Amino acid sequence: MAPRLKLFEWSDGFHRFTVAASSRPKALAAWGIRQDIFASGLAREAPDAEDAEAARARPGEVIERGLTVDIGKAGRRGAPPRARKGATPAQQNRAQRLAEELKALDQAHADSAAAVRAEMKGLEARAAEEKARFDKTRARLVRDLARAREKL
């Protein structure tokens, strides 16, 4: 008994390809396609295809039909959008707000840097005082130690 034939078709937009085959894999093989275009929806089973009689008369052979393209429908749909000649009020407001934020950030950074510099000067002065106190105390202890060793 001969296998039951089904009609399959797919289109590339310019041609319609119809084939009579017993399965989808055999239809793909007849079209010379390795990818499963049935899964993506490009190909479909079409029992009522325009070329059904021709495909059934020659099973496994691809029937190709050229599709007409209506050039009248292609082209511009309307006037192209006009370009704006300047910034919108919203864009201007945003730019102004960002400029103010940037100015405030710069001022805050300058204030913070000045505070850090002042703190550093204070710490340097304190370090100098500590060094002077250390040197004075150490000199006294070295002198006292030398006197104590003389007496030994």
Backbone as ProteinMPNN parsed JSONL, in Angstrom:
{"seq_chain_A": "MAPRLKLFEWSDGFHRFTVAASSRPKALAAWGIRQDIFASGLAREAPDAEDAEAARARPGEVIERGLTVDIGKAGRRGAPPRARKGATPAQQNRAQRLAEELKALDQAHADSAAAVRAEMKGLEARAAEEKARFDKTRARLVRDLARAREKL", "coords_chain_A": {"N_chain_A": [[0.838, -1.167, 0.0], [0.581, 2.176, -0.846], [2.138, 5.02, 0.702], [0.234, 7.433, 2.501], [-0.271, 10.563, 1.12], [0.492, 13.91, 1.968], [-0.06, 17.424, 1.647], [2.293, 20.011, 1.615], [3.419, 23.357, 2.15], [5.436, 26.303, 1.68], [6.609, 29.708, 1.765], [8.799, 32.135, 0.362], [8.186, 34.713, 0.113], [8.361, 35.676, -2.433], [8.009, 33.459, -3.979], [5.993, 30.476, -3.956], [6.308, 27.349, -2.583], [5.339, 24.107, -3.105], [4.762, 20.756, -2.097], [4.067, 17.28, -2.351], [4.161, 14.931, 0.073], [4.876, 12.202, 2.336], [5.475, 12.874, 4.945], [6.55, 15.474, 7.233], [9.426, 15.637, 7.532], [10.186, 14.494, 5.078], [9.147, 16.33, 3.29], [10.705, 18.569, 3.918], [13.181, 17.564, 3.1], [12.721, 17.33, 0.35], [12.515, 20.029, -0.325], [15.077, 20.745, 0.204], [15.937, 21.696, 2.625], [17.387, 21.932, 5.805], [16.786, 22.906, 8.314], [14.057, 22.945, 10.656], [11.445, 24.308, 9.4], [8.81, 24.178, 9.861], [8.413, 24.296, 12.568], [8.976, 26.951, 13.122], [6.929, 28.176, 11.831], [7.057, 28.944, 9.204], [6.593, 27.067, 7.24], [3.812, 24.972, 6.338], [1.153, 22.561, 6.68], [-0.89, 22.083, 3.915], [-3.694, 21.241, 2.767], [-5.484, 22.303, 0.957], [-4.088, 23.677, -1.031], [-3.188, 25.857, -3.802], [-1.74, 24.603, -5.79], [-2.35, 21.92, -5.525], [-3.296, 19.741, -7.132], [-1.257, 19.473, -9.078], [0.926, 18.87, -7.427], [0.111, 16.454, -6.257], [0.084, 14.888, -8.489], [2.753, 14.583, -9.033], [4.417, 13.293, -6.761], [6.731, 14.169, -4.185], [8.122, 15.916, -5.73], [8.996, 19.314, -6.096], [6.75, 21.926, -6.483], [6.78, 25.023, -7.855], [5.579, 28.288, -7.527], [5.387, 31.497, -8.772], [4.944, 34.504, -6.992], [2.973, 37.436, -7.156], [3.942, 40.783, -6.7], [2.644, 43.652, -5.421], [3.511, 46.621, -6.45], [2.401, 49.109, -6.156], [1.499, 49.297, -3.549], [3.757, 49.516, -2.085], [6.058, 51.865, -0.725], [6.168, 55.306, 0.376], [4.284, 56.063, 3.262], [3.303, 58.353, 4.244], [3.975, 61.783, 5.008], [7.311, 62.364, 6.064], [8.333, 62.409, 9.498], [8.706, 65.603, 10.989], [11.675, 67.245, 11.875], [12.559, 68.511, 15.052], [13.27, 71.896, 15.86], [14.531, 72.779, 18.07], [15.193, 72.352, 21.583], [12.785, 70.76, 23.667], [10.518, 72.168, 26.129], [10.546, 70.501, 28.371], [12.993, 69.177, 28.078], [14.711, 71.345, 28.302], [14.168, 72.134, 30.953], [15.083, 69.869, 32.322], [17.808, 69.92, 31.671], [18.529, 72.322, 32.931], [17.973, 71.687, 35.609], [19.829, 69.594, 35.999], [22.211, 71.012, 35.651], [22.135, 72.694, 37.866], [22.241, 70.778, 39.92], [24.803, 69.768, 39.433], [26.386, 72.029, 39.976], [25.805, 72.345, 42.719], [26.881, 69.954, 43.682], [29.613, 70.306, 43.073], [30.165, 72.501, 44.779], [29.654, 71.376, 47.299], [31.654, 69.454, 47.344], [33.935, 71.085, 47.291], [33.656, 72.407, 49.761], [33.848, 70.226, 51.5], [36.434, 69.317, 50.928], [37.917, 71.518, 51.82], [37.353, 71.402, 54.566], [38.604, 68.998, 55.2], [41.261, 69.655, 54.64], [41.689, 71.625, 56.614], [41.38, 70.077, 58.9], [43.549, 68.383, 58.534], [45.693, 70.202, 58.837], [45.351, 70.84, 61.538], [45.859, 68.312, 62.651], [48.519, 67.975, 61.869], [49.744, 70.024, 63.324], [49.221, 69.128, 65.906], [50.675, 66.745, 65.81], [53.256, 67.803, 65.601], [53.493, 69.053, 68.106], [53.348, 66.79, 69.751], [55.685, 65.501, 68.957], [57.633, 67.334, 69.775], [57.213, 67.271, 72.567], [57.836, 64.563, 73.022], [60.555, 64.512, 72.208], [61.668, 66.247, 74.122], [61.079, 64.918, 76.548], [62.41, 62.505, 76.113], [65.049, 63.314, 75.843], [65.506, 64.254, 78.455], [65.197, 61.808, 79.87], [67.303, 60.303, 78.772], [69.5, 61.799, 79.637], [69.158, 61.539, 82.447], [69.46, 58.779, 82.675], [72.108, 58.441, 81.879], [73.45, 59.772, 83.991], [72.716, 58.105, 86.078], [74.025, 55.766, 85.423], [76.611, 56.518, 85.64], [76.977, 56.58, 88.316], [77.029, 54.002, 89.016]], "CA_chain_A": [[0.0, 0.0, 0.0], [1.363, 3.406, -0.968], [1.95, 5.899, 1.849], [-0.738, 8.508, 2.314], [0.423, 11.812, 0.846], [-0.024, 15.165, 2.497], [0.474, 18.567, 0.916], [2.995, 20.979, 2.449], [3.89, 24.504, 1.393], [6.08, 27.427, 2.348], [6.846, 30.807, 0.835], [9.873, 33.058, 0.695], [7.668, 36.043, -0.149], [8.331, 35.872, -3.88], [7.596, 32.182, -4.574], [5.357, 29.518, -3.065], [6.832, 26.019, -2.876], [4.383, 23.093, -2.657], [5.227, 19.392, -2.337], [3.263, 16.188, -1.8], [5.063, 13.985, 0.726], [4.201, 11.438, 3.383], [5.772, 13.435, 6.273], [7.237, 16.761, 7.245], [10.849, 15.497, 7.2], [10.351, 14.23, 3.638], [8.894, 17.594, 2.601], [11.908, 19.386, 4.111], [14.223, 16.998, 2.246], [12.4, 17.69, -1.04], [12.826, 21.444, -0.486], [16.507, 20.926, 0.415], [16.092, 22.509, 3.834], [17.749, 21.127, 6.972], [16.138, 23.48, 9.498], [12.631, 22.643, 10.728], [10.697, 25.558, 9.21], [7.45, 23.967, 10.368], [8.415, 24.74, 13.965], [8.959, 28.414, 13.162], [5.699, 28.648, 11.211], [7.257, 29.318, 7.796], [5.965, 26.038, 6.415], [2.586, 24.455, 6.943], [0.418, 21.56, 5.901], [-1.885, 22.846, 3.149], [-4.468, 20.309, 1.934], [-6.254, 23.032, -0.047], [-3.165, 24.554, -1.74], [-3.529, 26.125, -5.207], [-1.041, 23.647, -6.646], [-2.591, 20.588, -4.957], [-3.384, 18.717, -8.176], [0.062, 19.276, -9.686], [1.793, 18.229, -6.443], [-0.314, 15.056, -6.108], [0.44, 14.173, -9.724], [4.195, 14.307, -9.005], [4.81, 13.26, -5.35], [8.149, 14.343, -3.885], [8.688, 16.947, -6.591], [8.598, 20.64, -5.632], [6.018, 22.775, -7.427], [7.097, 26.41, -7.509], [4.697, 29.27, -8.144], [5.816, 32.869, -8.517], [3.924, 35.357, -6.392], [3.039, 38.805, -7.652], [4.169, 41.795, -5.687], [1.964, 44.875, -5.82], [4.416, 47.743, -6.225], [1.618, 50.269, -5.77], [1.341, 49.34, -2.102], [5.045, 49.824, -1.477], [6.416, 53.272, -0.821], [5.929, 56.135, 1.551], [2.931, 56.036, 3.813], [2.92, 59.721, 4.557], [5.105, 62.685, 5.129], [8.217, 61.963, 7.134], [8.202, 63.259, 10.674], [9.556, 66.781, 10.921], [12.65, 67.342, 12.958], [12.383, 69.666, 15.929], [14.313, 72.886, 15.676], [15.147, 73.103, 19.345], [14.853, 71.474, 22.698], [11.448, 70.938, 24.235], [10.586, 72.753, 27.476], [10.922, 69.456, 29.338], [14.429, 68.963, 27.927], [15.375, 72.523, 28.856], [14.033, 72.054, 32.414], [15.963, 68.802, 32.795], [19.18, 70.41, 31.553], [18.707, 73.336, 33.983], [18.014, 70.98, 36.898], [21.099, 68.869, 36.076], [23.274, 72.004, 35.829], [22.075, 73.121, 39.269], [22.734, 69.658, 40.729], [26.246, 69.707, 39.245], [26.951, 73.165, 40.705], [25.693, 72.028, 44.145], [27.84, 68.889, 43.964], [30.944, 70.922, 43.072], [30.29, 73.316, 45.989], [29.744, 70.464, 48.442], [32.988, 68.848, 47.307], [34.903, 72.111, 47.687], [33.511, 72.593, 51.203], [34.362, 69.029, 52.159], [37.891, 69.31, 50.765], [38.447, 72.56, 52.712], [37.265, 70.883, 55.929], [39.63, 67.966, 55.351], [42.548, 70.353, 54.708], [41.769, 72.251, 57.93], [41.596, 68.993, 59.865], [44.923, 67.911, 58.347], [46.574, 71.192, 59.463], [45.236, 70.639, 62.974], [46.557, 67.069, 63.014], [49.954, 68.202, 61.706], [50.173, 70.834, 64.48], [49.199, 68.232, 67.073], [51.807, 65.829, 65.664], [54.477, 68.56, 65.92], [53.512, 69.207, 69.562], [53.68, 65.481, 70.322], [57.099, 65.237, 68.647], [58.422, 68.198, 70.66], [57.093, 66.715, 73.922], [58.6, 63.311, 73.019], [61.983, 64.824, 72.162], [62.045, 66.844, 75.401], [61.028, 63.87, 77.57], [63.446, 61.518, 75.804], [66.343, 63.927, 76.176], [65.601, 64.249, 79.914], [65.413, 60.432, 80.322], [68.657, 59.889, 78.364], [70.406, 62.488, 80.554], [69.031, 60.907, 83.761], [70.024, 57.419, 82.578], [73.573, 58.581, 81.834], [73.878, 60.088, 85.352], [72.512, 56.924, 86.919], [75.05, 54.774, 85.058], [77.893, 57.017, 86.153], [77.043, 56.289, 89.743], [77.154, 52.56, 89.232]], "C_chain_A": [[0.891, 1.241, 0.0], [1.111, 4.292, 0.245], [0.969, 7.02, 1.516], [0.02, 9.816, 2.155], [-0.298, 12.988, 1.469], [0.607, 16.283, 1.686], [1.077, 19.551, 1.91], [3.425, 22.143, 1.571], [4.591, 25.506, 2.297], [6.384, 28.471, 1.3], [8.004, 31.652, 1.326], [9.45, 34.506, 0.461], [7.563, 36.345, -1.638], [7.837, 34.622, -4.613], [6.899, 31.353, -3.51], [5.819, 28.143, -3.529], [5.888, 24.993, -2.265], [4.958, 21.73, -2.995], [4.246, 18.412, -1.702], [4.244, 15.169, -1.24], [4.307, 13.289, 1.843], [4.454, 12.015, 4.773], [6.485, 14.772, 6.131], [8.724, 16.619, 6.924], [11.081, 15.236, 5.708], [10.077, 15.487, 2.823], [10.114, 18.505, 2.722], [13.044, 18.89, 3.218], [13.97, 17.356, 0.782], [12.733, 19.157, -1.305], [14.322, 21.716, -0.337], [16.816, 21.777, 1.634], [16.384, 21.584, 5.006], [17.051, 21.607, 8.236], [14.641, 23.177, 9.467], [11.841, 23.949, 10.623], [9.223, 25.383, 9.571], [7.346, 24.496, 11.795], [8.346, 26.264, 14.062], [7.721, 28.999, 12.496], [5.859, 29.084, 9.764], [6.578, 28.32, 6.858], [4.732, 25.505, 7.142], [2.03, 23.348, 6.067], [-0.732, 22.298, 5.229], [-2.672, 21.912, 2.237], [-5.242, 21.016, 0.821], [-5.378, 24.016, -0.834], [-3.584, 24.714, -3.202], [-2.92, 25.092, -6.145], [-1.232, 22.209, -6.171], [-2.602, 19.506, -6.027], [-2.027, 18.421, -8.781], [0.991, 18.55, -8.718], [1.418, 16.764, -6.255], [0.061, 14.237, -7.34], [1.922, 13.802, -9.737], [4.693, 14.324, -7.553], [6.328, 13.391, -5.191], [8.815, 15.419, -4.726], [8.135, 18.306, -6.155], [7.929, 21.405, -6.767], [6.236, 24.211, -6.962], [6.16, 27.343, -8.261], [5.213, 30.653, -7.77], [4.66, 33.68, -7.966], [4.074, 36.764, -6.959], [3.191, 39.749, -6.48], [3.541, 43.076, -6.198], [2.848, 46.064, -5.456], [3.653, 48.977, -5.76], [1.453, 50.392, -4.271], [2.651, 49.668, -1.399], [5.319, 51.312, -1.628], [6.091, 54.004, 0.458], [4.481, 56.064, 1.984], [2.43, 57.441, 4.101], [4.157, 60.584, 4.617], [6.015, 62.219, 6.252], [8.062, 62.894, 8.329], [9.185, 64.431, 10.583], [10.473, 66.818, 12.132], [12.38, 68.603, 13.761], [13.551, 70.616, 15.733], [14.996, 73.262, 16.98], [14.701, 72.126, 20.409], [13.432, 71.783, 23.189], [11.585, 71.601, 25.61], [11.003, 71.726, 28.528], [12.424, 69.2, 29.273], [15.213, 70.142, 28.516], [15.326, 72.51, 30.385], [14.979, 71.01, 32.99], [17.414, 69.264, 32.758], [19.472, 71.436, 32.65], [18.841, 72.674, 35.349], [19.347, 70.243, 37.066], [22.267, 69.829, 36.285], [23.305, 72.487, 37.274], [22.592, 72.024, 40.2], [24.25, 69.561, 40.638], [26.938, 70.825, 40.019], [26.925, 72.889, 42.213], [26.696, 70.95, 44.548], [29.256, 69.453, 44.029], [31.17, 71.738, 44.343], [30.445, 72.438, 47.222], [31.123, 69.816, 48.503], [34.048, 69.85, 47.753], [34.847, 72.337, 49.188], [34.116, 71.426, 51.966], [35.887, 68.982, 52.085], [38.533, 70.351, 51.683], [38.421, 72.076, 54.161], [38.343, 69.836, 56.178], [41.008, 68.625, 55.469], [42.733, 71.011, 56.084], [42.046, 71.206, 59.001], [43.026, 68.471, 59.771], [45.917, 68.887, 58.992], [46.546, 71.042, 60.98], [45.984, 69.402, 63.433], [48.068, 67.239, 62.881], [50.497, 69.022, 62.875], [50.231, 69.963, 65.731], [50.363, 67.255, 67.026], [53.116, 66.539, 65.995], [54.603, 68.753, 67.424], [53.918, 67.909, 70.243], [55.159, 65.166, 70.11], [57.991, 66.07, 69.56], [58.394, 67.665, 72.086], [57.897, 65.425, 74.041], [60.091, 63.602, 73.073], [62.469, 65.365, 73.502], [62.106, 65.78, 76.486], [62.149, 62.856, 77.346], [64.822, 62.076, 76.176], [66.546, 63.933, 77.689], [65.91, 62.851, 80.419], [66.809, 59.946, 79.95], [69.683, 60.529, 79.301], [70.374, 61.838, 81.934], [69.631, 59.507, 83.769], [71.549, 57.499, 82.57], [74.124, 58.897, 83.228], [73.777, 58.866, 86.256], [73.591, 55.901, 86.622], [76.423, 55.231, 85.563], [78.078, 56.629, 87.618], [77.198, 54.789, 90.019], [78.543, 52.149, 89.294]], "O_chain_A": [[1.847, 1.326, 0.771], [-0.004, 4.32, 0.768], [0.9, 7.485, 0.378], [0.872, 10.139, 2.983], [-1.527, 13.052, 1.492], [1.68, 16.111, 1.108], [0.457, 19.886, 2.919], [3.755, 21.959, 0.399], [4.368, 25.548, 3.507], [6.419, 28.18, 0.104], [8.179, 31.863, 2.526], [10.262, 35.421, 0.596], [6.758, 37.18, -2.05], [7.314, 34.71, -5.724], [7.169, 31.498, -2.317], [5.735, 27.812, -4.712], [5.658, 24.998, -1.056], [5.569, 21.554, -4.049], [3.67, 18.686, -0.649], [5.059, 14.61, -1.974], [3.231, 13.729, 2.248], [3.722, 11.683, 5.706], [6.955, 15.141, 5.054], [9.248, 17.394, 6.124], [12.067, 15.708, 5.143], [10.697, 15.697, 1.781], [10.514, 19.142, 1.747], [13.784, 19.691, 2.646], [14.914, 17.655, 0.05], [13.188, 19.495, -2.397], [14.793, 22.791, -0.705], [17.821, 22.486, 1.677], [15.71, 20.569, 5.183], [16.757, 20.811, 9.128], [14.026, 23.152, 8.401], [11.596, 24.615, 11.628], [8.472, 26.359, 9.583], [6.328, 25.069, 12.186], [7.727, 26.803, 14.98], [7.487, 30.204, 12.589], [4.897, 29.549, 9.153], [6.055, 28.696, 5.809], [4.62, 25.574, 8.366], [2.377, 23.212, 4.894], [-1.463, 23.045, 5.879], [-2.353, 21.798, 1.053], [-5.618, 20.378, -0.163], [-5.858, 25.068, -1.257], [-4.239, 23.843, -3.774], [-3.51, 24.747, -7.169], [-0.362, 21.367, -6.394], [-1.982, 18.459, -5.848], [-1.673, 17.258, -8.978], [1.769, 17.696, -9.143], [2.298, 15.915, -6.108], [0.323, 13.038, -7.242], [2.311, 12.824, -10.375], [5.338, 15.292, -7.151], [7.101, 12.81, -5.952], [9.957, 15.793, -4.46], [6.942, 18.432, -5.877], [8.472, 21.515, -7.866], [5.919, 24.567, -5.827], [5.97, 27.213, -9.47], [5.446, 30.943, -6.596], [3.526, 33.551, -8.427], [5.189, 37.221, -7.209], [2.632, 39.529, -5.405], [3.869, 43.537, -7.291], [2.92, 46.462, -4.293], [4.207, 49.808, -5.04], [1.282, 51.502, -3.766], [2.644, 50.059, -0.231], [4.846, 51.938, -2.576], [5.782, 53.4, 1.485], [3.571, 56.012, 1.157], [1.222, 57.661, 4.186], [5.259, 60.135, 4.303], [5.54, 61.732, 7.278], [7.693, 64.057, 8.163], [10.331, 64.273, 10.162], [10.09, 66.469, 13.248], [12.015, 69.639, 13.204], [14.678, 70.193, 15.473], [15.97, 74.014, 16.961], [13.931, 71.2, 20.154], [12.964, 72.919, 23.125], [12.671, 71.59, 26.19], [11.73, 72.053, 29.466], [13.063, 69.023, 30.31], [16.252, 69.951, 29.149], [16.315, 72.833, 31.042], [15.605, 71.237, 34.025], [18.167, 69.029, 33.703], [20.554, 71.418, 33.237], [19.702, 73.042, 36.148], [19.931, 70.261, 38.15], [23.21, 69.508, 37.009], [24.38, 72.669, 37.845], [23.303, 72.312, 41.163], [24.918, 69.304, 41.64], [27.968, 70.592, 40.652], [27.902, 73.164, 42.91], [27.291, 71.02, 45.623], [30.017, 69.118, 44.937], [32.251, 71.678, 44.928], [31.271, 72.72, 48.09], [31.691, 69.648, 49.582], [34.956, 69.502, 48.508], [35.892, 72.45, 49.83], [34.816, 71.62, 52.96], [36.551, 68.646, 53.066], [39.587, 70.09, 52.264], [39.371, 72.316, 54.907], [38.931, 69.798, 57.258], [41.827, 68.215, 56.291], [43.824, 70.955, 56.652], [42.853, 71.43, 59.902], [43.646, 68.153, 60.786], [46.88, 68.454, 59.626], [47.586, 71.108, 61.635], [46.658, 69.418, 64.463], [48.822, 66.705, 63.694], [51.592, 68.746, 63.366], [51.174, 70.052, 66.517], [50.974, 66.959, 68.052], [54.0, 65.94, 66.607], [55.699, 68.631, 67.971], [54.717, 67.906, 71.179], [55.81, 64.619, 71.001], [58.996, 65.571, 70.065], [59.432, 67.609, 72.747], [58.569, 65.209, 75.049], [60.814, 63.018, 73.88], [63.545, 64.996, 73.971], [63.063, 65.733, 77.258], [62.768, 62.4, 78.307], [65.649, 61.375, 76.758], [67.647, 63.646, 78.161], [66.768, 62.682, 81.286], [67.44, 59.243, 80.739], [70.635, 59.867, 79.715], [71.423, 61.606, 82.536], [70.239, 59.095, 84.756], [72.206, 56.678, 83.21], [75.156, 58.35, 83.615], [74.647, 58.626, 87.094], [74.032, 55.216, 87.545], [77.284, 54.408, 85.873], [79.192, 56.386, 88.082], [77.471, 54.384, 91.149], [78.83, 50.965, 89.472]]}, "name": "protein", "num_of_chains": 1, "seq": "MAPRLKLFEWSDGFHRFTVAASSRPKALAAWGIRQDIFASGLAREAPDAEDAEAARARPGEVIERGLTVDIGKAGRRGAPPRARKGATPAQQNRAQRLAEELKALDQAHADSAAAVRAEMKGLEARAAEEKARFDKTRARLVRDLARAREKL"}
